[in-house]
Coordinates of C-alpha atoms and ligand atoms in Angstrom, one line a residue:
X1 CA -10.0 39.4 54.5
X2 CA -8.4 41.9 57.1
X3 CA -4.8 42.2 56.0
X4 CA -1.9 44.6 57.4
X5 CA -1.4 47.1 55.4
X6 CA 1.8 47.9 56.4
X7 CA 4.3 44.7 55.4
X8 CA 5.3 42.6 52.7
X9 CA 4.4 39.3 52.5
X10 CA 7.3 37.1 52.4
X11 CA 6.1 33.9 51.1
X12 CA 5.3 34.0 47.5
X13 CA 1.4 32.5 47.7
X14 CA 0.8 34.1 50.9
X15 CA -1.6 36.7 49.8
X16 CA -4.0 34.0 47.9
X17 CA -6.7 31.7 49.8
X18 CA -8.0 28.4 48.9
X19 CA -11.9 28.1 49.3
X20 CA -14.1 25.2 49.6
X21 CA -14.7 24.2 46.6
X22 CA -10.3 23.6 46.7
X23 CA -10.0 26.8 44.0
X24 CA -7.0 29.6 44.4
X25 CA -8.8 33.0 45.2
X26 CA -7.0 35.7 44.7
X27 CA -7.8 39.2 45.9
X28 CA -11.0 37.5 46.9
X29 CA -11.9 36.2 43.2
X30 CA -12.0 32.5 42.7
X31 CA -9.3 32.1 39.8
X32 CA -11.4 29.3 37.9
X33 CA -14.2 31.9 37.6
X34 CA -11.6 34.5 36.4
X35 CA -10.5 32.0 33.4
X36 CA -14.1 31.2 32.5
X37 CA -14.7 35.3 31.9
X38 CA -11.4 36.7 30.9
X39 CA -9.7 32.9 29.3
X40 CA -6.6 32.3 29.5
X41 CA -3.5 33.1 29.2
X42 CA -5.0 35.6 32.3
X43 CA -2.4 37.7 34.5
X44 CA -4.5 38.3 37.8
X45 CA -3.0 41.5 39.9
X46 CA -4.0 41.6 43.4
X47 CA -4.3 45.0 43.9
X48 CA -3.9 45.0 47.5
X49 CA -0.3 43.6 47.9
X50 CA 0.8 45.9 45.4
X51 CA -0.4 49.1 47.6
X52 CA 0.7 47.1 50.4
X53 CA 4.6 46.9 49.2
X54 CA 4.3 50.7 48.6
X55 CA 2.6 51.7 52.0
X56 CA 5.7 49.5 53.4
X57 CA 8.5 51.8 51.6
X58 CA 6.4 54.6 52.8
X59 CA 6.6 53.5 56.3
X60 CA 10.0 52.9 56.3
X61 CA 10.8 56.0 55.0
X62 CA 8.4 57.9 57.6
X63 CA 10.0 55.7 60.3
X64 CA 13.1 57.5 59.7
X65 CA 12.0 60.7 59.0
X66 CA 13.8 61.5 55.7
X67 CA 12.4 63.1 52.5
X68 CA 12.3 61.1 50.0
X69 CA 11.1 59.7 47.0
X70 CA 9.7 56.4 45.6
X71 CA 9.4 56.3 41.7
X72 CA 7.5 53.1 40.1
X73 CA 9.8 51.7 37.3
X74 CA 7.2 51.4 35.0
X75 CA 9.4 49.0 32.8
X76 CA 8.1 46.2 35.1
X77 CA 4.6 46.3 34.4
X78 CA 3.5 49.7 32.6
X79 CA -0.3 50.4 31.2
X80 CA -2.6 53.1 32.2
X81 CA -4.7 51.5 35.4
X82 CA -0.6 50.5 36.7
X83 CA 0.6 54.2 36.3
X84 CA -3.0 55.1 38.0
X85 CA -2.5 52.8 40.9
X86 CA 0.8 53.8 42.0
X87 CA 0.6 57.7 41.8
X88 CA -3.0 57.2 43.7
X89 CA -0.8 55.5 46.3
X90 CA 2.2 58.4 45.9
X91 CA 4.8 57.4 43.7
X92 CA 6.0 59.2 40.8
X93 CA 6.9 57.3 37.7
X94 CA 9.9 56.0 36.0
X95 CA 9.9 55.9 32.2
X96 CA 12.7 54.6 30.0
X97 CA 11.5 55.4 26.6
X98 CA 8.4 57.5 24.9
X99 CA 6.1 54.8 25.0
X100 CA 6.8 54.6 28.8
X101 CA 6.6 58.3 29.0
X102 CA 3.0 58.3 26.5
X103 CA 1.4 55.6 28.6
X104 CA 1.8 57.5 31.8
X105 CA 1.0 60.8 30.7
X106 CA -2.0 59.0 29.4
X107 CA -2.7 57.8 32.8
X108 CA -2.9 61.4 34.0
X109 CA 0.0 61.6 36.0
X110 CA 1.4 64.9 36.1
X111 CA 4.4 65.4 34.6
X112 CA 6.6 67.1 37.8
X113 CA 5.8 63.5 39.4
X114 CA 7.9 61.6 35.8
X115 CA 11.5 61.1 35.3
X116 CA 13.2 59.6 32.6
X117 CA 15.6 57.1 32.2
X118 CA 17.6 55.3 29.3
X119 CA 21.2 55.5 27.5
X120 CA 20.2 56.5 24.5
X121 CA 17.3 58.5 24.4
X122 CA 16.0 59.9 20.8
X123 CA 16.0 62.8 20.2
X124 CA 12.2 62.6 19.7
X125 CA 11.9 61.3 23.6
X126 CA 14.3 63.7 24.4
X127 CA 12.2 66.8 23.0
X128 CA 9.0 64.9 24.1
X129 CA 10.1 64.7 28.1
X130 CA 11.1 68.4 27.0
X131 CA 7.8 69.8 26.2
X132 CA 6.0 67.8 28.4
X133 CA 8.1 69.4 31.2
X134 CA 8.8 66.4 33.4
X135 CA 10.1 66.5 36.7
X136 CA 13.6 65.2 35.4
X137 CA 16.2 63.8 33.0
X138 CA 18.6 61.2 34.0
X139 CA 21.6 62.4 32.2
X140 CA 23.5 58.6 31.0
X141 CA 26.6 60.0 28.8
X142 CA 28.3 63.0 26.6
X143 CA 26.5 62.7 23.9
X144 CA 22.6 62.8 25.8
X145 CA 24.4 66.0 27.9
X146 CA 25.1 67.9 24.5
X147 CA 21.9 66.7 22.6
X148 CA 19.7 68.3 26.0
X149 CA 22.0 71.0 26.2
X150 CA 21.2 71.9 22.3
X151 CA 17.6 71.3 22.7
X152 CA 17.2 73.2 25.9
X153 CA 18.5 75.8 24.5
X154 CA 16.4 75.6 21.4
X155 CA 13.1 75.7 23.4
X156 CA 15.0 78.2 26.0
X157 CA 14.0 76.2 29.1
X158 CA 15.4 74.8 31.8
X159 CA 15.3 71.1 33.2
X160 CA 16.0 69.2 36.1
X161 CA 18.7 66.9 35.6
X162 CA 20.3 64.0 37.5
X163 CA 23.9 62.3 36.4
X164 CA 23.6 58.2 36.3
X165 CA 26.8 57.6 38.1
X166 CA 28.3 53.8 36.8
X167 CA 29.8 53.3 40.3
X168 CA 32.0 49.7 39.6
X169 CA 29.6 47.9 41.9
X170 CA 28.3 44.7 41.0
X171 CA 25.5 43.7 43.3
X172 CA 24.7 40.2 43.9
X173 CA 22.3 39.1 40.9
X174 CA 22.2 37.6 37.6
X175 CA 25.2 38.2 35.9
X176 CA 22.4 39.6 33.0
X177 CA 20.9 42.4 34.8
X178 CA 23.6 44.1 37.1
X179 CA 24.1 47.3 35.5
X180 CA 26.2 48.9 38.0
X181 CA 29.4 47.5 37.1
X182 CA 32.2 49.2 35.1
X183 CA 31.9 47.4 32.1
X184 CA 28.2 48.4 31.9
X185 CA 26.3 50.3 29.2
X186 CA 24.8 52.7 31.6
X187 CA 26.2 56.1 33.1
X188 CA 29.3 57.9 33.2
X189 CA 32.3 56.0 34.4
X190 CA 33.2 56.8 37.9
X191 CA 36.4 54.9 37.8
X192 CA 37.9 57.1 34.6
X193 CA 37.1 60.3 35.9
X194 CA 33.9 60.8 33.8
X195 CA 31.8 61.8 36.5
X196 CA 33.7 64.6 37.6
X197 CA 33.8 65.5 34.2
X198 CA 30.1 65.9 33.1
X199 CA 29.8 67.3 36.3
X200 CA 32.2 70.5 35.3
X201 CA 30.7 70.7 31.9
X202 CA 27.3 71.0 33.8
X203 CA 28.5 74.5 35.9
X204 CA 29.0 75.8 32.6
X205 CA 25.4 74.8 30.7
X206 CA 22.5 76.9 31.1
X207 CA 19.3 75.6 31.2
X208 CA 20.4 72.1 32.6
X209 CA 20.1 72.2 36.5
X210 CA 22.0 69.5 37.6
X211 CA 19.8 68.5 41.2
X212 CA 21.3 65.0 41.6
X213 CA 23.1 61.9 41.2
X214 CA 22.2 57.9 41.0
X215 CA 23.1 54.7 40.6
X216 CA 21.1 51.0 40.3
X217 CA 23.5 48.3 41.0
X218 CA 21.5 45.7 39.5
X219 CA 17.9 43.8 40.1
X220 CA 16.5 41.0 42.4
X221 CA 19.2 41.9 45.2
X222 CA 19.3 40.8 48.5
X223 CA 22.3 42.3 50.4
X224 CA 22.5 45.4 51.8
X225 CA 26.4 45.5 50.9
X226 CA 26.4 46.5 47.1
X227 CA 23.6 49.6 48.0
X228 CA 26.5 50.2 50.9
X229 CA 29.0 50.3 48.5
X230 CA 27.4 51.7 45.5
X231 CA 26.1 55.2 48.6
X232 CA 29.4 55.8 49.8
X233 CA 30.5 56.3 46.4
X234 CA 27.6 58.2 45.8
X235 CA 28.5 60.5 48.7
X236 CA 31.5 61.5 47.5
X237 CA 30.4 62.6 43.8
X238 CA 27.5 64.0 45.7
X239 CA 30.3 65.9 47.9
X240 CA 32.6 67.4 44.6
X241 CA 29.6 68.3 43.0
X242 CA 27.8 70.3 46.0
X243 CA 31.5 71.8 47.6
X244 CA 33.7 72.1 45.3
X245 CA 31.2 72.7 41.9
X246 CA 28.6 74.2 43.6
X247 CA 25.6 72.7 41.9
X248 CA 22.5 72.5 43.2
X249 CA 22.4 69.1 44.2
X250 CA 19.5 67.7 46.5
X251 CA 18.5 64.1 45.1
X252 CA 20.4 60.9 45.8
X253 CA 18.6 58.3 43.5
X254 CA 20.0 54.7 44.4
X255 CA 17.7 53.1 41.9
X256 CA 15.6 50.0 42.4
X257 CA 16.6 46.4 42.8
X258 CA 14.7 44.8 45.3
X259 CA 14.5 41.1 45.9
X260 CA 11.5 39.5 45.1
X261 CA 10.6 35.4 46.4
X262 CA 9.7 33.2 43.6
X263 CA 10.1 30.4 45.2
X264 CA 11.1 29.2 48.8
X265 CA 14.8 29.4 47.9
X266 CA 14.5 33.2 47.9
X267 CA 13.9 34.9 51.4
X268 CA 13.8 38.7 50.3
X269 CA 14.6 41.4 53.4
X270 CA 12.7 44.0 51.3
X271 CA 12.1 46.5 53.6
X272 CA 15.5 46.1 56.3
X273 CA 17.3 46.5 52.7
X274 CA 15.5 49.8 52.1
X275 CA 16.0 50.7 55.9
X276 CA 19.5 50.1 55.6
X277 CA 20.0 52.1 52.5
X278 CA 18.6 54.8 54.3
X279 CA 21.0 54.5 57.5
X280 CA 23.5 54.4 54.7
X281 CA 22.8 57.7 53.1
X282 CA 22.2 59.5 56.8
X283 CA 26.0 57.7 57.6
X284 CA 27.9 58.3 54.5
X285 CA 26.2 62.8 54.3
X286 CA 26.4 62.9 58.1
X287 CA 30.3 62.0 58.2
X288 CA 30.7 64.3 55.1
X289 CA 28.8 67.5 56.9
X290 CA 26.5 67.8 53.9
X291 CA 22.6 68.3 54.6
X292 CA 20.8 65.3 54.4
X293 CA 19.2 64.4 50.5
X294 CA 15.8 63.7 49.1
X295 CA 16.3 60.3 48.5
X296 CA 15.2 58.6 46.0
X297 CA 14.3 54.7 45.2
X298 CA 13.2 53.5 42.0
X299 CA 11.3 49.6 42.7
X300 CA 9.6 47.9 39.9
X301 CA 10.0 44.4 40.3
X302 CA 9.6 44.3 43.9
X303 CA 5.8 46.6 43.8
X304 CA 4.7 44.4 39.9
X305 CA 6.1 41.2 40.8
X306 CA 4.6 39.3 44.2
X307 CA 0.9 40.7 42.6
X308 CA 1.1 39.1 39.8
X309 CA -0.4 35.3 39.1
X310 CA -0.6 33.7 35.6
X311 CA -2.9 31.6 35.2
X312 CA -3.2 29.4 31.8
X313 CA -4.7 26.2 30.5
X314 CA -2.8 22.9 30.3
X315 CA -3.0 20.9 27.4
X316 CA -0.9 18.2 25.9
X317 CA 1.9 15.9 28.0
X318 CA 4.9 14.4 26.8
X319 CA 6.2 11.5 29.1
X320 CA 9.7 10.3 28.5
X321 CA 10.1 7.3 30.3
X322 CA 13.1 7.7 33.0
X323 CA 14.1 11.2 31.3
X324 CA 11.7 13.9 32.0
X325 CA 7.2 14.8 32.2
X326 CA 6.5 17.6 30.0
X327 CA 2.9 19.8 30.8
X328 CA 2.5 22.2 28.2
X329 CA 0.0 25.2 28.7
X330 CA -1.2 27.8 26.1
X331 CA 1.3 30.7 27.1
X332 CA 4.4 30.4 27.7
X333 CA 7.8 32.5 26.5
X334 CA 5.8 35.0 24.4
X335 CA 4.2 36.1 27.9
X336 CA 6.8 35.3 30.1
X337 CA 10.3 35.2 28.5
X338 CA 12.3 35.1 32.2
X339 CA 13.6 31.3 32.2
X340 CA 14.4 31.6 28.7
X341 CA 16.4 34.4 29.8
X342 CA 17.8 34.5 33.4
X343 CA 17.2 30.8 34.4
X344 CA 14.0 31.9 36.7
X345 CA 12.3 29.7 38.6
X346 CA 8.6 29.7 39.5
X347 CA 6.0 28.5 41.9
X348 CA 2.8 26.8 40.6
X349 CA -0.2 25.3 41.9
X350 CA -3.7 24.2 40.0
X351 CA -5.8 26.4 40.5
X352 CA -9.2 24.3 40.1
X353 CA -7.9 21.9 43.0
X354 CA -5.2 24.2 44.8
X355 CA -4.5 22.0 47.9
X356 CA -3.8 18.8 45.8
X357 CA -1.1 17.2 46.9
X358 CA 2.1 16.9 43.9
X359 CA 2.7 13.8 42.6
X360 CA 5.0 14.0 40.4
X361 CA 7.8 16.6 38.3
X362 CA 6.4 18.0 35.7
X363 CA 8.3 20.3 33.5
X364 CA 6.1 23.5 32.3
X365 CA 6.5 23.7 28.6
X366 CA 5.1 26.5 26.2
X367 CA 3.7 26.5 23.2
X368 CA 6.4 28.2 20.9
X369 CA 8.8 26.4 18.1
X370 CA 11.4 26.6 20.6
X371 CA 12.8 24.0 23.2
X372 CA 13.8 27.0 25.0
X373 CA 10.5 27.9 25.4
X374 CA 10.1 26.4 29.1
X375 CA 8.8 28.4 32.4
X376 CA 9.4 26.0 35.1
X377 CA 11.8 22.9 35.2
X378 CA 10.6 19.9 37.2
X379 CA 7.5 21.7 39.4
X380 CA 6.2 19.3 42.0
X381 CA 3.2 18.7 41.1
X382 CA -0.4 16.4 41.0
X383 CA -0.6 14.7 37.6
X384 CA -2.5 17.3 35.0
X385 CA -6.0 16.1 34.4
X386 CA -7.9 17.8 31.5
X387 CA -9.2 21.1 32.2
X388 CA -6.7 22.0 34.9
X389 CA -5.5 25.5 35.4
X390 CA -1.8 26.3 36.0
X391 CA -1.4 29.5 38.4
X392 CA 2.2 30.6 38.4
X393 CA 3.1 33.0 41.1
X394 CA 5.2 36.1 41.2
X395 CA 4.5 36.9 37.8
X396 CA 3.7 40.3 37.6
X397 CA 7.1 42.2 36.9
X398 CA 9.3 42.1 33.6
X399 CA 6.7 39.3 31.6
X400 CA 3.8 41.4 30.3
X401 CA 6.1 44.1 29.6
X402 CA 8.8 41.7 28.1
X403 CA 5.7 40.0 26.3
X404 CA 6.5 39.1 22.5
X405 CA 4.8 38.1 19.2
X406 CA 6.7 35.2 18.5
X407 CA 4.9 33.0 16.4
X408 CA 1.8 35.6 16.3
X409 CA 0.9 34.6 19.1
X410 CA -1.9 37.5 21.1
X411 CA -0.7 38.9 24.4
X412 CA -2.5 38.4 26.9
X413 CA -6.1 39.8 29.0
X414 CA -4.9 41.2 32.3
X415 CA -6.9 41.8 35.5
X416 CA -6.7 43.7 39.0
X417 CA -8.5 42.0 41.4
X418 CA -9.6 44.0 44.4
X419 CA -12.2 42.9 47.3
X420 CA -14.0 40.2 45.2
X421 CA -14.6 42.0 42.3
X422 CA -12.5 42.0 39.0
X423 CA -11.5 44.5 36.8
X424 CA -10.1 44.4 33.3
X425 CA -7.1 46.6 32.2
X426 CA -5.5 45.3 29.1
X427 CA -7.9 43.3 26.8
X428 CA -6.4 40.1 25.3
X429 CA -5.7 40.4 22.3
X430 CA -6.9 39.3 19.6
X431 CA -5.0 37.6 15.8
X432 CA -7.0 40.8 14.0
X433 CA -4.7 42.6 16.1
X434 CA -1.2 41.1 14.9
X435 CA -2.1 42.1 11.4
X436 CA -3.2 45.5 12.5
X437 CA 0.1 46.8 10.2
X438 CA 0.6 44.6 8.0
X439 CA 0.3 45.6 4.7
X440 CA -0.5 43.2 1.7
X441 CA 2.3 42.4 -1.1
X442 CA 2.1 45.4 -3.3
X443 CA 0.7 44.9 -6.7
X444 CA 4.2 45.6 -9.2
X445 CA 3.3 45.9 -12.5
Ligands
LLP1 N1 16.0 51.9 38.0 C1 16.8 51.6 36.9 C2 17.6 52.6 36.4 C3 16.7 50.3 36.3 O1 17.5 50.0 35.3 C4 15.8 49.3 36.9 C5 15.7 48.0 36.3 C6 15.0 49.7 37.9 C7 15.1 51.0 38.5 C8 14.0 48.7 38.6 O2 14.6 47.6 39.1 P1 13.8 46.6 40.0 O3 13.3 47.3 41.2 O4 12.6 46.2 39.1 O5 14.7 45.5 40.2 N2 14.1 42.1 32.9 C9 14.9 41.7 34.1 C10 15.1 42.9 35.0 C11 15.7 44.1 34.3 C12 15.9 45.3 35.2 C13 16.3 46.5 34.5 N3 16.4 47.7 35.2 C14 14.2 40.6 34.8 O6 13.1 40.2 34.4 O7 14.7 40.1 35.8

């Protein structure tokens, strides 16, 4: 299957095929032969559209001639063959906690290539990133400055450091995941003068070299206006800091936020938003007279999520005459908690007949004691015969890594799928495994 490596597909099934035998094949595996190895709840990577988004933000970048950076945000989808995959095709990694941090050390990623994220950092992470020497810290409030400030000096070593800048931009998303706003947990206040004042306390502190600033506005974003917005604002911290403090600034990091289409509502200008951050940056430093910055994206959605295709058994139906059809598979919130909580919507097909025409609504209920527990509302679909499998696109950012236990229920297998030939890369797992700590009632006497 010859496919151009260098653009995104924009429809959200357009990198799977339909063989003769009517089943989905994706990455050149037919998906009912997938279930019958691996079982199911199965989430099936295809490889190749993942280093396909990343070649295109390298392109884009190259096209303009800029240095730059693009860091995975590992919180997305994070094990050992993702961190692999996305340094092999030249990202660095961005971790938000230890276990982030662990998992992509693990992979072998250097350290330089990590930076690390999150608004309240342990001090255990903290002295972790420390003495594993990553590239650098992104500095969220007072009270990470003087906890890195103490322990820097403790190990009497010096570390890159970036300021997360809360820039009062609110990009256009779920009201749940922009973080860019004011009233956010993230960052130093812009708006209160808190930025200027980290910035000053960070002339004065030894071993933290403040190289940069950022920002993420939010998540699944579509307009260029909020990056606009949330850069010139940049620009001018970017501007005290550099002229006035003289710190060594050379990183603008704007964070991730990417659209992604999950279904045919969403048309995501992926890589014209990225160009246009980019003409952005080379506007708001070229009208300021400052040298141009490495800059610095952060995607995880939009690299995880169009890969990704869950694939799960059906099983029992509830009709309610004149109200609702409910199809319930063997996954469900515990894998992919997104509708429960943002409202997401999905794209599904069967995968054992794939061309079928729909027939019906059906309503995609999980398996959990909860009647929250839904992942699509009313999908358009053939009536479920027994032994169907449910393939539900776009599902490759923010559910395995938002995965849960609830009701002890296993996580699931996952598989990249590359040329015809699959590969596991997190076993399923298995109800030995959900007692792994547990320890019996102790014996009192
Ligand atoms: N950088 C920072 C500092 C972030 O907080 C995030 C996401 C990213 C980068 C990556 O953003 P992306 O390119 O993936 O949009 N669980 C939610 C999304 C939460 C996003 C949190 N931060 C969901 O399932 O929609």
């Amino acid at each position: 299957m010859a496919q151009d490596m260098t653009t995104i597909p924009t429809r959200v099934d357009a990198h799977v095929e339909i063989d003769a035998l009517h089943h989905l094949r994706i990455g050149g595996c037919d998906a009912v032969e997938l279930v019958n190895s691996y079982g199911t709840p199965l989430i099936v990577y295809d490889e190749d559209v993942m280093r396909r988004t990343i070649r295109a933000f390298h392109n884009v970048f190259r096209a303009a001639g800029v240095p730059y950076q693009i860091s995975y945000a590992s919180k997305a989808f994070c094990t050992l063959a993702m961190c692999q995959l996305v340094y092999e095709e030249g990202c660095g990694i961005d971790v938000v906690s230890g276990g982030e941090l662990h998992t992509a050390l693990s992979a072998g990623v250097p350290a330089k290539a990590i930076h690390m994220h999150g608004n309240n950092k342990t001090v255990e992470e903290l002295r972790y990133a420390l003495e594993a020497e990553i590239g650098a810290i992104i500095v969220d409030n007072f009270y990470e400055l003087n906890l890195l400030d103490e322990l820097t000096r403790e190990y009497g070593r010096e570390v890159d450091v970036l300021l997360r800048v809360a820039p009062g931009v609110e990009a256009h998303t779920h009201d749940f995941i922009a973080t860019g706003r004011q009233d956010s947990k993230f960052g130093f206040d812009l708006a209160s003068g808190q930025v200027q004042t980290a910035l000053r306390q960070l002339t004065d502190l030894p071993f933290l070299r403040c190289v940069g600033v950022h920002a993420h506005i939010g998540s699944q974003i579509f307009d260029i206006e909020g990056f606009q917005l949330m850069i010139e604002r940049l620009a001018e911290v970017y501007q005290y800091g550099l002229q006035k403090l003289g710190l060594p600034f050379r990183i603008l990091n704007v964070g991730g936020g990417f659209g992604i289409q999950y279904t045919d509502e969403d048309a995501p200008p992926t890589t014209e938003i990225l160009a246009a951050v980019i003409e952005a940056v080379k506007m708001a430093f070229s009208s300021r007279r400052m040298p141009l910055p490495t800059i610095w994206i952060e995607p995880g959605r939009s690299i995880a999520g169009p890969a990704g295709v869950t694939l799960y058994r059906v099983g029992s139906q509830k009709q309610i005459p004149g109200v609702r059809n409910y199809l319930a598979i063997d996954g469900g919130m515990t894998d992919n908690p997104r509708l429960a909580l943002y409202g997401a919507k999905y794209h599904a097909v069967y995968a054992n007949r794939a061309d079928a025409a729909p027939e019906d609504t059906w309503s995609i209920a999980g398996k959990c004691c909860e009647s929250g527990d839904m992942l699509i509302w009313d999908a358009a679909l053939p009536n479920p015969q027994p032994g169907d499998i449910l393939a539900v696109f776009a599902t490759g950012a923010y559910t395995y890594s938002m995965a849960s236990h609830y009701n002890r229920i296993p996580k699931p297998a996952v598989v990249f799928v590359r040329d015809g030939s699959a590969e596991l890369v997190v076993q399923r797992e298995t109800w030995a495994d959900l007692m792994r700590r547990d320890l019996p009632l102790p014996k009192r006497t």
